[in-house]
mmCIF file of C-alpha atoms in Angstrom:
data_model
loop_
_atom_site.group_PDB
_atom_site.id
_atom_site.type_symbol
_atom_site.label_atom_id
_atom_site.label_comp_id
_atom_site.label_asym_id
_atom_site.label_seq_id
_atom_site.Cartn_x
_atom_site.Cartn_y
_atom_site.Cartn_z
ATOM 1 C CA MET A 1 82.549 70.377 117.197
ATOM 2 C CA THR A 2 81.396 71.109 113.656
ATOM 3 C CA THR A 3 84.310 70.988 111.112
ATOM 4 C CA LEU A 4 84.838 71.597 107.397
ATOM 5 C CA LEU A 5 86.429 69.000 105.179
ATOM 6 C CA PRO A 6 87.220 69.625 101.506
ATOM 7 C CA MET A 7 84.509 67.802 99.566
ATOM 8 C CA ARG A 8 85.538 64.316 98.518
ATOM 9 C CA PRO A 9 85.122 63.470 94.889
ATOM 10 C CA GLU A 10 82.817 60.592 95.644
ATOM 11 C CA ARG A 11 80.402 62.953 97.326
ATOM 12 C CA TYR A 12 80.369 65.594 94.609
ATOM 13 C CA ALA A 13 77.780 64.049 92.231
ATOM 14 C CA THR A 14 75.223 63.650 95.022
ATOM 15 C CA TYR A 15 75.910 67.142 96.269
ATOM 16 C CA LEU A 16 75.528 68.562 92.834
ATOM 17 C CA GLU A 17 72.157 66.955 92.083
ATOM 18 C CA SER A 18 70.723 68.049 95.402
ATOM 19 C CA ALA A 19 72.109 71.576 95.067
ATOM 20 C CA ILE A 20 70.736 71.948 91.514
ATOM 21 C CA ALA A 21 67.263 70.806 92.601
ATOM 22 C CA GLY A 22 67.322 72.974 95.685
ATOM 23 C CA TYR A 23 68.456 76.072 93.798
ATOM 24 C CA ALA A 24 65.697 75.591 91.142
ATOM 25 C CA GLN A 25 63.080 75.188 93.856
ATOM 26 C CA ASP A 26 64.332 78.274 95.839
ATOM 27 C CA ASN A 27 64.004 80.413 92.638
ATOM 28 C CA VAL A 28 60.515 79.038 91.852
ATOM 29 C CA SER A 29 59.420 79.623 95.462
ATOM 30 C CA ALA A 30 60.834 83.172 95.394
ATOM 31 C CA GLY A 31 58.868 83.909 92.233
ATOM 32 C CA ARG A 32 62.059 84.556 90.210
ATOM 33 C CA TRP A 33 61.612 81.635 87.816
ATOM 34 C CA PRO A 34 58.666 79.698 86.394
ATOM 35 C CA GLU A 35 58.582 76.098 87.444
ATOM 36 C CA VAL A 36 58.758 74.971 83.823
ATOM 37 C CA GLY A 37 62.367 74.852 82.847
ATOM 38 C CA SER A 38 63.677 75.759 86.311
ATOM 39 C CA LEU A 39 65.719 72.546 86.697
ATOM 40 C CA ALA A 40 67.408 73.107 83.269
ATOM 41 C CA ARG A 41 68.062 76.704 84.165
ATOM 42 C CA SER A 42 69.625 75.693 87.477
ATOM 43 C CA ARG A 43 71.816 73.072 85.718
ATOM 44 C CA ASP A 44 73.039 75.743 83.318
ATOM 45 C CA ASP A 45 73.932 78.098 86.244
ATOM 46 C CA PHE A 46 75.897 75.335 87.986
ATOM 47 C CA ALA A 47 77.639 74.329 84.784
ATOM 48 C CA SER A 48 78.690 77.933 84.240
ATOM 49 C CA LEU A 49 79.863 78.459 87.868
ATOM 50 C CA LEU A 50 81.604 75.079 88.302
ATOM 51 C CA PRO A 51 82.745 74.138 84.779
ATOM 52 C CA ARG A 52 85.552 71.918 86.241
ATOM 53 C CA GLY A 53 83.562 70.631 89.232
ATOM 54 C CA LEU A 54 85.707 70.395 92.361
ATOM 55 C CA ALA A 55 88.695 71.557 90.316
ATOM 56 C CA THR A 56 87.163 74.871 89.385
ATOM 57 C CA PRO A 57 89.723 77.544 90.329
ATOM 58 C CA GLU A 58 88.865 79.699 93.309
ATOM 59 C CA HIS A 59 85.807 77.680 94.136
ATOM 60 C CA PHE A 60 85.879 75.595 97.311
ATOM 61 C CA LEU A 61 83.395 73.003 98.278
ATOM 62 C CA TYR A 62 83.313 71.601 101.801
ATOM 63 C CA GLU A 63 81.514 68.846 103.573
ATOM 64 C CA ILE A 64 80.191 69.956 106.981
ATOM 65 C CA LEU A 65 80.990 67.296 109.539
ATOM 66 C CA SER A 66 79.244 67.106 112.997
ATOM 67 C CA HIS A 67 82.746 66.674 114.487
ATOM 68 C CA ASP A 68 86.232 65.643 113.389
ATOM 69 C CA GLY A 69 85.819 62.221 111.740
ATOM 70 C CA GLY A 70 82.123 62.429 112.166
ATOM 71 C CA PRO A 71 79.385 62.036 109.528
ATOM 72 C CA THR A 72 78.821 64.501 106.743
ATOM 73 C CA ILE A 73 75.733 66.590 107.703
ATOM 74 C CA GLY A 74 75.777 69.314 105.094
ATOM 75 C CA SER A 75 77.773 71.297 102.541
ATOM 76 C CA LEU A 76 79.320 74.663 102.008
ATOM 77 C CA TRP A 77 80.403 76.270 98.721
ATOM 78 C CA VAL A 78 82.511 79.424 98.698
ATOM 79 C CA HIS A 79 84.159 81.433 95.930
ATOM 80 C CA ILE A 80 87.272 83.503 96.562
ATOM 81 C CA GLU A 81 86.903 86.517 94.330
ATOM 82 C CA HIS A 82 89.705 88.775 93.123
ATOM 83 C CA LYS A 83 88.122 91.975 91.849
ATOM 84 C CA PHE A 84 89.379 95.641 91.571
ATOM 85 C CA GLY A 85 92.533 94.815 93.677
ATOM 86 C CA ALA A 86 90.507 93.377 96.512
ATOM 87 C CA VAL A 87 89.880 89.805 97.695
ATOM 88 C CA SER A 88 86.591 88.700 99.096
ATOM 89 C CA ALA A 89 84.746 85.462 99.714
ATOM 90 C CA TYR A 90 81.234 84.715 98.466
ATOM 91 C CA VAL A 91 79.099 81.875 99.800
ATOM 92 C CA TYR A 92 77.255 80.311 96.985
ATOM 93 C CA GLY A 93 75.521 77.801 99.230
ATOM 94 C CA ILE A 94 75.334 76.373 102.683
ATOM 95 C CA LYS A 95 73.098 73.511 103.619
ATOM 96 C CA VAL A 96 72.691 71.461 106.786
ATOM 97 C CA GLU A 97 70.594 68.291 106.445
ATOM 98 C CA PRO A 98 67.172 68.610 108.188
ATOM 99 C CA ALA A 99 67.994 66.107 111.001
ATOM 100 C CA PHE A 100 70.959 68.242 112.070
ATOM 101 C CA ARG A 101 69.437 71.727 111.870
ATOM 102 C CA ARG A 102 68.931 74.060 114.816
ATOM 103 C CA GLN A 103 71.953 72.549 116.541
ATOM 104 C CA GLY A 104 74.470 75.324 115.712
ATOM 105 C CA HIS A 105 76.204 73.535 112.814
ATOM 106 C CA ALA A 106 75.617 76.304 110.255
ATOM 107 C CA GLU A 107 76.851 78.930 112.632
ATOM 108 C CA ARG A 108 80.022 76.998 113.438
ATOM 109 C CA ALA A 109 80.614 76.161 109.756
ATOM 110 C CA LEU A 110 80.311 79.829 108.847
ATOM 111 C CA ARG A 111 82.688 80.838 111.653
ATOM 112 C CA ALA A 112 85.138 78.157 110.388
ATOM 113 C CA LEU A 113 84.783 79.715 106.932
ATOM 114 C CA GLU A 114 85.729 83.152 108.322
ATOM 115 C CA ALA A 115 89.099 81.761 109.374
ATOM 116 C CA LEU A 116 89.664 80.214 105.956
ATOM 117 C CA ALA A 117 88.698 83.463 104.271
ATOM 118 C CA VAL A 118 91.166 85.454 106.312
ATOM 119 C CA VAL A 119 93.945 83.002 105.414
ATOM 120 C CA ALA A 120 92.945 83.508 101.715
ATOM 121 C CA GLY A 121 93.304 87.310 102.173
ATOM 122 C CA ALA A 122 89.565 88.091 101.949
ATOM 123 C CA GLY A 123 88.450 91.316 103.516
ATOM 124 C CA GLY A 124 84.855 90.142 103.798
ATOM 125 C CA ILE A 125 82.320 87.460 103.062
ATOM 126 C CA GLY A 126 79.172 88.048 101.004
ATOM 127 C CA LEU A 127 76.148 85.846 100.330
ATOM 128 C CA ASN A 128 72.575 85.931 99.015
ATOM 129 C CA VAL A 129 69.574 84.886 101.017
ATOM 130 C CA PHE A 130 66.122 84.521 99.630
ATOM 131 C CA ALA A 131 63.488 86.774 101.193
ATOM 132 C CA ASP A 132 61.395 83.907 102.475
ATOM 133 C CA ASN A 133 64.283 82.320 104.340
ATOM 134 C CA VAL A 134 63.856 84.189 107.624
ATOM 135 C CA GLY A 135 65.762 81.577 109.693
ATOM 136 C CA ALA A 136 68.876 81.995 107.575
ATOM 137 C CA GLN A 137 68.532 85.828 107.716
ATOM 138 C CA ALA A 138 68.386 85.724 111.486
ATOM 139 C CA LEU A 139 71.553 83.535 111.581
ATOM 140 C CA TYR A 140 73.428 85.831 109.232
ATOM 141 C CA ARG A 141 72.511 88.898 111.241
ATOM 142 C CA LYS A 142 73.571 87.100 114.418
ATOM 143 C CA LEU A 143 77.002 86.465 112.779
ATOM 144 C CA GLY A 144 77.373 90.136 111.841
ATOM 145 C CA TYR A 145 76.226 90.105 108.230
ATOM 146 C CA VAL A 146 74.482 93.277 107.108
ATOM 147 C CA THR A 147 72.087 93.921 104.197
ATOM 148 C CA THR A 148 73.852 95.582 101.327
ATOM 149 C CA ASN A 149 71.027 95.655 98.739
ATOM 150 C CA PHE A 150 67.513 94.486 97.970
ATOM 151 C CA ASN A 151 66.162 92.939 94.793
ATOM 152 C CA MET A 152 62.404 93.495 94.357
ATOM 153 C CA ARG A 153 59.938 92.092 91.831
ATOM 154 C CA LYS A 154 56.380 92.715 90.858
ATOM 155 C CA ALA A 155 54.481 89.964 89.072
ATOM 156 C CA LEU A 156 52.273 91.127 86.293
ATOM 157 C CA GLY A 157 49.124 89.412 85.254
#
């Protein structure tokens, strides 16, 4: 059974480099950022969001394990937000390694996150999904997530 484990410090540097590269590529693929400078831009975003790494208040990074005591097969990053008198959770990133995809791990990790969010007092969970990631969109819909807004872009030239 898929479980979440608070990210161990020795895994953080590897996670961070992979997440920075992946976020840069996602933004380039989506047409939001030019490729030139995308890695530096991604690094800046991560430095701003996680200025104290694993010790950044209200940000929780987890390793996704295939089962209790099993290997790490992915990661999950969530922020517990306190705004306007309400508490909500926001998923900044979820990733399951390619060899473990399509086995239900992301679904079970997100369901485990729901329980953690409720304990934290969150009334909901939000996330962003890139338009070209139809597999993730289908998973989120299956789990009860609904679209709350669209961002659109037109390239010129």
